[in-house]
Coordinates of C-alpha atoms in Angstrom, one line a residue:
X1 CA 99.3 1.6 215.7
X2 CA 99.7 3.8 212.7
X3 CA 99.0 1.3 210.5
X4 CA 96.1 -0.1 212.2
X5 CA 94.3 3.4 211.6
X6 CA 95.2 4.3 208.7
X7 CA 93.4 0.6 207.2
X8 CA 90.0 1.6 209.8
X9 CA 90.4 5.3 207.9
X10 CA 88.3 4.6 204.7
X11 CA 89.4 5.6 201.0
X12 CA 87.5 8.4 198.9
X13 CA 86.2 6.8 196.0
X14 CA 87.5 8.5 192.5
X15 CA 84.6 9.3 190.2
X16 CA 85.8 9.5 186.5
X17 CA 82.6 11.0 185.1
X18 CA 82.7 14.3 187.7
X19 CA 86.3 14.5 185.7
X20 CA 85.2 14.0 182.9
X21 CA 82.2 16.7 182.8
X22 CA 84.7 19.5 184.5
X23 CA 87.0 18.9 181.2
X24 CA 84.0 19.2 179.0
X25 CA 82.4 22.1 180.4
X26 CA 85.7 23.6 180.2
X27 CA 86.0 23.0 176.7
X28 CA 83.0 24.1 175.8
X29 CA 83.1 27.3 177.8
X30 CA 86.8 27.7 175.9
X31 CA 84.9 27.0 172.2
X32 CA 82.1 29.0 172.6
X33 CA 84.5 31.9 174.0
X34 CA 86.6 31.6 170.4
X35 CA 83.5 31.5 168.6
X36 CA 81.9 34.7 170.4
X37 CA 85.6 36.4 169.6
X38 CA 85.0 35.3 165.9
X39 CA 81.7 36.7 165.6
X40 CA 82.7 40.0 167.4
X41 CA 85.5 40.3 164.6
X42 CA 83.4 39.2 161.6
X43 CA 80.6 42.2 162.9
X44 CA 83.8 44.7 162.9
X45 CA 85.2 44.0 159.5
X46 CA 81.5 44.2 158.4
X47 CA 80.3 47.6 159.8
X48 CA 84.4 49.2 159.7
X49 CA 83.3 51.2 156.1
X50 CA 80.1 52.5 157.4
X51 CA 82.0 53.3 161.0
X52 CA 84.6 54.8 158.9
X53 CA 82.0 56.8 157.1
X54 CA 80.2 58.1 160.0
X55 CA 83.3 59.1 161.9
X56 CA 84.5 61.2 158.6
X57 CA 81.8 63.1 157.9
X58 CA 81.3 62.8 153.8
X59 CA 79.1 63.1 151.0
X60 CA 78.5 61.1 148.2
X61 CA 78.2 62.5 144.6
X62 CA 77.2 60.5 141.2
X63 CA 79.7 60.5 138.0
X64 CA 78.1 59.6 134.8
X65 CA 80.6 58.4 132.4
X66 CA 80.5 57.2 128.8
X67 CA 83.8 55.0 129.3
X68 CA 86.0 54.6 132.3
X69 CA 89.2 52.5 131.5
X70 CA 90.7 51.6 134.5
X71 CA 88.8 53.2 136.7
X72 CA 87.6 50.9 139.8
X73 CA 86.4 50.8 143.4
X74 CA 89.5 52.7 145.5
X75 CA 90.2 54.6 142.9
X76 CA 91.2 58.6 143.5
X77 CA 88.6 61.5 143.5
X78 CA 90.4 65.1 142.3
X79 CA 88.9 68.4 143.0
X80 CA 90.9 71.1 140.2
X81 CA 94.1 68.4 140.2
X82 CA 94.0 68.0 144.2
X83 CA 93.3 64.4 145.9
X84 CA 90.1 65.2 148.0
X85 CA 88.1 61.3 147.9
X86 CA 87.8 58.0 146.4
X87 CA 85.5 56.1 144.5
X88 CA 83.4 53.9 146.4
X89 CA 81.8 51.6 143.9
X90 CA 81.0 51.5 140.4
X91 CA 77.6 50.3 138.6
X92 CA 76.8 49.6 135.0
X93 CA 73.9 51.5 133.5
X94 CA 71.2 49.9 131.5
X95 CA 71.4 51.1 127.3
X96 CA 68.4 53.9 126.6
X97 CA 70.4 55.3 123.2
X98 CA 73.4 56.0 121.6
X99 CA 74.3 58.9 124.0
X100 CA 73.6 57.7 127.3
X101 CA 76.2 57.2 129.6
X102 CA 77.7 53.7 130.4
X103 CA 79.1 53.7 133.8
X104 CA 78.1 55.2 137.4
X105 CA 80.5 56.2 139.8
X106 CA 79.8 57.0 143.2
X107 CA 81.9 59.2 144.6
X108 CA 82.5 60.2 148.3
X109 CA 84.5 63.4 149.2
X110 CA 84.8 65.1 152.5
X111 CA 81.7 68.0 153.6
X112 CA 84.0 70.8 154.0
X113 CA 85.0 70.2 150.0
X114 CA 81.6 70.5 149.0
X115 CA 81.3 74.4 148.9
X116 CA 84.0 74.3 146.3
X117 CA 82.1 72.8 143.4
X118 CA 78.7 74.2 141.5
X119 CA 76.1 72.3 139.7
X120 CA 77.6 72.9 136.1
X121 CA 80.5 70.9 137.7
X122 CA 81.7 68.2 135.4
X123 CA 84.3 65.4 135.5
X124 CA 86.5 63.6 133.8
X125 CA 89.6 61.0 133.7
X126 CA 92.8 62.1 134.4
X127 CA 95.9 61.0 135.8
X128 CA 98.9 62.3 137.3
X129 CA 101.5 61.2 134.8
X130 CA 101.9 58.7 131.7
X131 CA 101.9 55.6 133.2
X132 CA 100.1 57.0 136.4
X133 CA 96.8 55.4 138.4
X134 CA 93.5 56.9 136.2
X135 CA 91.8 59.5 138.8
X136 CA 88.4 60.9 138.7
X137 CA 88.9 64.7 138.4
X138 CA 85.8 67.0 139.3
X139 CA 85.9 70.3 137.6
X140 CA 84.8 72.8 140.7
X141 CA 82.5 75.2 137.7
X142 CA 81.6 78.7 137.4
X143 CA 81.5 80.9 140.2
X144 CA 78.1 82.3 139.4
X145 CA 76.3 78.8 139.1
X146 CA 74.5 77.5 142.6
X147 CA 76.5 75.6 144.7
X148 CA 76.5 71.5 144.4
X149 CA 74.3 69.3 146.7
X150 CA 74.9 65.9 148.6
X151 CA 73.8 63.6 146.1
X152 CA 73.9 65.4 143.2
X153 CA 74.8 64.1 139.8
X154 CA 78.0 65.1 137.2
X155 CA 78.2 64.3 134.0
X156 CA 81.5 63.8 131.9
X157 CA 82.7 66.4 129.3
X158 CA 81.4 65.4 126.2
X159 CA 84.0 63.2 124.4
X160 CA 84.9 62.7 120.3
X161 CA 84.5 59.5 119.2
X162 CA 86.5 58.3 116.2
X163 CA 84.1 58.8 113.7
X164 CA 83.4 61.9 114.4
X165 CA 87.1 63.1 115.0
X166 CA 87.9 61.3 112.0
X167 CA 85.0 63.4 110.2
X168 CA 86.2 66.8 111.6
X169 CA 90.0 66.1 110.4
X170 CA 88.5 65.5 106.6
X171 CA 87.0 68.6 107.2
X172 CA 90.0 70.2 107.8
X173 CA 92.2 69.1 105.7
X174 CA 89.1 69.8 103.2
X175 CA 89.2 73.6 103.8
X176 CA 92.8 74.0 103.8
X177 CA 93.2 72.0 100.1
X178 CA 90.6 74.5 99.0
X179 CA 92.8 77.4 100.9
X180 CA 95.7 76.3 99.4
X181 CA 94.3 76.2 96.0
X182 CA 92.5 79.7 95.8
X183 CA 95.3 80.9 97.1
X184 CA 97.8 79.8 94.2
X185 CA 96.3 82.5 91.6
X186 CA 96.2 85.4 94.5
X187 CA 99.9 84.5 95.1
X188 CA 100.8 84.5 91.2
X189 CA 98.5 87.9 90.6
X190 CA 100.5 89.3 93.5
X191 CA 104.3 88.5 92.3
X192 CA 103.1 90.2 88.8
X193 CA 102.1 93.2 90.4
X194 CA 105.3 93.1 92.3
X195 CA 107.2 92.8 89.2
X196 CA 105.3 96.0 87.8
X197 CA 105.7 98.2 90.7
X198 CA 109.4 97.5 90.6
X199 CA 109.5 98.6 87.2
X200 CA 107.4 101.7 87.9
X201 CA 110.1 102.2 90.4
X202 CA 112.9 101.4 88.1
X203 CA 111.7 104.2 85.1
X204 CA 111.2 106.6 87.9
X205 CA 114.8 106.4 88.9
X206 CA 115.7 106.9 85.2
X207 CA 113.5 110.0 85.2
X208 CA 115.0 111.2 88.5
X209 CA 118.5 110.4 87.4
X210 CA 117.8 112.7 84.0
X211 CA 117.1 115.5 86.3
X212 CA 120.0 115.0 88.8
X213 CA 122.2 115.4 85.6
X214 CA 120.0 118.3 84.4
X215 CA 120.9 119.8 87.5
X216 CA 124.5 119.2 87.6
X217 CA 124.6 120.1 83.7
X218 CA 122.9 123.8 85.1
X219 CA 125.4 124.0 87.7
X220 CA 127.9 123.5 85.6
X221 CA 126.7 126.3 83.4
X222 CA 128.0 129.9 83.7
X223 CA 124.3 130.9 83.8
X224 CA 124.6 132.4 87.3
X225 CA 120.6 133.9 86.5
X226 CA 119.3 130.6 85.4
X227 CA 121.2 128.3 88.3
X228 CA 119.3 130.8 91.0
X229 CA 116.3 130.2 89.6
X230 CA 114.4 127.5 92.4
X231 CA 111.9 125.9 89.4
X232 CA 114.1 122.8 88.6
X233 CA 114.8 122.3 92.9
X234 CA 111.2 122.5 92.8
X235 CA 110.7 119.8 89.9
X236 CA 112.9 117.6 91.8
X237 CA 111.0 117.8 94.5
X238 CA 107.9 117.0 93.4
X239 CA 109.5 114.1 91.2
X240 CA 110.8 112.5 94.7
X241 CA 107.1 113.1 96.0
X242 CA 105.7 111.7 93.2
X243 CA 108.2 108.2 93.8
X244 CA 107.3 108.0 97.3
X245 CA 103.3 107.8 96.9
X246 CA 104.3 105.2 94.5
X247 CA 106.3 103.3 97.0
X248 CA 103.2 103.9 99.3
X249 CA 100.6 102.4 97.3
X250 CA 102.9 99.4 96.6
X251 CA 102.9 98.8 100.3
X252 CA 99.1 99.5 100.5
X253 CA 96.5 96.8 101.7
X254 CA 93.5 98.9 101.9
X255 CA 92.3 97.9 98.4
X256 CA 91.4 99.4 95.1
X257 CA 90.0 102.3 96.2
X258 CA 93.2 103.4 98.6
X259 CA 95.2 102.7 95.8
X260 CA 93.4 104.9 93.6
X261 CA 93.4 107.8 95.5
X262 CA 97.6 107.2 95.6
X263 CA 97.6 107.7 92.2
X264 CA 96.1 110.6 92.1
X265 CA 99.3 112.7 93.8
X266 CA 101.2 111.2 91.5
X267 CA 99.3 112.2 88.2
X268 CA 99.1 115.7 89.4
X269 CA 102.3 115.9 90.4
X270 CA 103.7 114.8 87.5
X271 CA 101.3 117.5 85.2
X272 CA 103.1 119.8 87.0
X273 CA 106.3 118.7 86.7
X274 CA 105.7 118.5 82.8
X275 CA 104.8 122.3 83.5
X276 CA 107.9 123.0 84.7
X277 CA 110.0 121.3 82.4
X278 CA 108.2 123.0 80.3
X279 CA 109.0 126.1 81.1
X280 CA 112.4 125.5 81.5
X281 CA 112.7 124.7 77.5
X282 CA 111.1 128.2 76.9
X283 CA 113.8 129.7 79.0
X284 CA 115.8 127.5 77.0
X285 CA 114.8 128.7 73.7
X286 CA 116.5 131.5 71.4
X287 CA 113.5 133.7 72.2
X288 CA 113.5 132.8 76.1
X289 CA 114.9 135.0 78.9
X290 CA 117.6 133.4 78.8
X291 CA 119.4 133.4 75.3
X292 CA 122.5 132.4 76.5
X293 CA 121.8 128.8 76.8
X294 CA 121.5 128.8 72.9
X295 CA 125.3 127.8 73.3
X296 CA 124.8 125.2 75.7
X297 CA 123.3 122.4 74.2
X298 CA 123.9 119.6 76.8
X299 CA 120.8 121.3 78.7
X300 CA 118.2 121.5 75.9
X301 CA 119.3 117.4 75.6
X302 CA 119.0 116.4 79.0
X303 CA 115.6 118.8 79.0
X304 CA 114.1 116.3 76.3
X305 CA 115.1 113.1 77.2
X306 CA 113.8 113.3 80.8
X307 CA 110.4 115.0 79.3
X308 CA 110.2 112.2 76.7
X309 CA 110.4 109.5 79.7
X310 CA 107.9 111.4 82.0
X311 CA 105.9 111.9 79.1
X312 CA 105.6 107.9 78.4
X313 CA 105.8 106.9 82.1
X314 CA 102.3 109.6 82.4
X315 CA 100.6 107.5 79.4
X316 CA 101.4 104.7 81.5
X317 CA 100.0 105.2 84.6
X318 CA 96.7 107.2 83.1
X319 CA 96.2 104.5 81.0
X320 CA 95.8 101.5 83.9
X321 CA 96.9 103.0 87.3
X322 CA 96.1 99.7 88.9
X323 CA 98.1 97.4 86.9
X324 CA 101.2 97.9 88.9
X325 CA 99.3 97.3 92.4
X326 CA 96.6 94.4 91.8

């Protein structure tokens, strides 16, 4: 009985192109689905720097350079050392002179770093080490200047090139050959001089070490009158004042003039110490005061021989006082 119905119970019929156009529309519905994701991805690489942009809030600034080895698209943006942005493209400038500048930077760097920098801000190319990446450092500027502006252009220090450097070393070296050589006569003038005042000092040593032994000669002496008497404490004095302003002037740099008034101490002081000597040969003499030194001849000698070297170191120095100086 079964099998009796089932061959009166007819067969569905099997249609291959309904199949077939399920499968297509399937694959198409899959390839246009790919291609949409595609597109959406493309449009989001495309518009992910000007997203980027918007979301951070920057500005852009223009850098006018001369030369910019190195220096590229993604490149670091310095404010006073300190990372702060990044180069965001760089353009070649047309030639209008010798001067211009070459290259165009434009640089983006957050808002709130914008109050740092002024309009005389400049820039430059610097890098964080030897063999560091090359960075774009901005120079933030006076304080006084206005503050910078969105958009605003900076301009590069101004550079040397090798000409000129090479130009300003010649000049250099130029000034100190011609230093060097004006200098040789001043430096051979001046070790003569030296040589003079050292034997100024020399003969007033002499004359000083006549009196010493005048004085040790009158000590020596039984002259108890003549030994109180102050006038040869006094000419030793002034001798020693006299060497002094000598030692001054030789360490004077004032000029002629400075040095001429030290000479003038010293030709008055040694008048009077002439004076004095002076009058200690008339005390000396039969017909002094002091008669008894008649017997003591050592004093009358050391008496003349210090007045003969005053007397010739006094022609001296009246003669040319600046000799031993300049």
């Amino acid at each position: 009985m079964n099998s009796i119905r089932e061959a009166r119970t007819p067969r569905p019929a099997f249609n291959l192109a309904a199949v077939l156009g399920a499968r297509q529309r399937r694959r198409t519905l899959i390839g246009l689905l790919i291609m949409s994701v595609i597109f959406v991805v493309a449009v989001l690489i495309f518009l992910m720097d000007p997203l980027r942009r918007a979301l951070r809030d920057e500005v852009e600034l223009v850098a006018l350079f001369d030369s910019a080895p190195s220096i590229g698209r993604g490149a670091a943006v310095w404010i006073a050392g300190h990372e702060a942005g990044r180069v965001e493209t760089l353009e070649f400038l047309p030639l209008a002179g010798d001067t211009s500048p070459r290259l165009a930077l434009l640089l983006r760097i957050p808002r709130d770093r914008l109050p740092m920098l002024r309009a005389d801000a400049t820039v430059r190319i610097s890098s964080a080490s030897v063999a560091g990446d090359p960075a774009v450092d901005i120079l933030p500027g006076n304080a006084d200047a206005p503050p910078l502006q969105p958009g605003d252009t900076l301009r590069a220090e101004p550079t040397l090139t090798r000409a000129e450097l090479r130009q300003r070393v010649a000049r250099v070296r130029a000034a100190s050959d011609s230093l060097r050589m004006e200098s040789r006569p001043l430096a051979a003038a001046a070790r003569e001089r030296m040589i003079g005042l050292a034997r100024v000092q020399t003969r007033f040593a002499r004359v000083q070490a006549g009196l010493d032994e005048l004085s040790r000669t009158i000590d020596q002496s039984p002259l108890t009158a003549f030994t109180a008497s102050d006038d040869v404490g006094r000419a030793l004095e002034r001798l020693r004042l006299a060497g002094g302003v000598v030692a001054d002037a030789r360490g004077a740099e004032s000029g002629m003039q400075r040095t001429a008034a030290a000479f003038q101490p010293f030709l008055a002081h040694s008048a009077e110490l002439r004076a004095r000597i002076d009058s200690l040969m008339a005390r000396a003499g039969p017909n002094g005061t002091l008669a008894r030194l008649q017997s003591d001849s050592a004093i009358a000698v050391a008496l003349r021989r210090t007045r003969v070297q005053l007397d010739s170191l006094i022609a001296d120095a009246r003669a040319n006082p600046f000799r031993y100086v300049f």
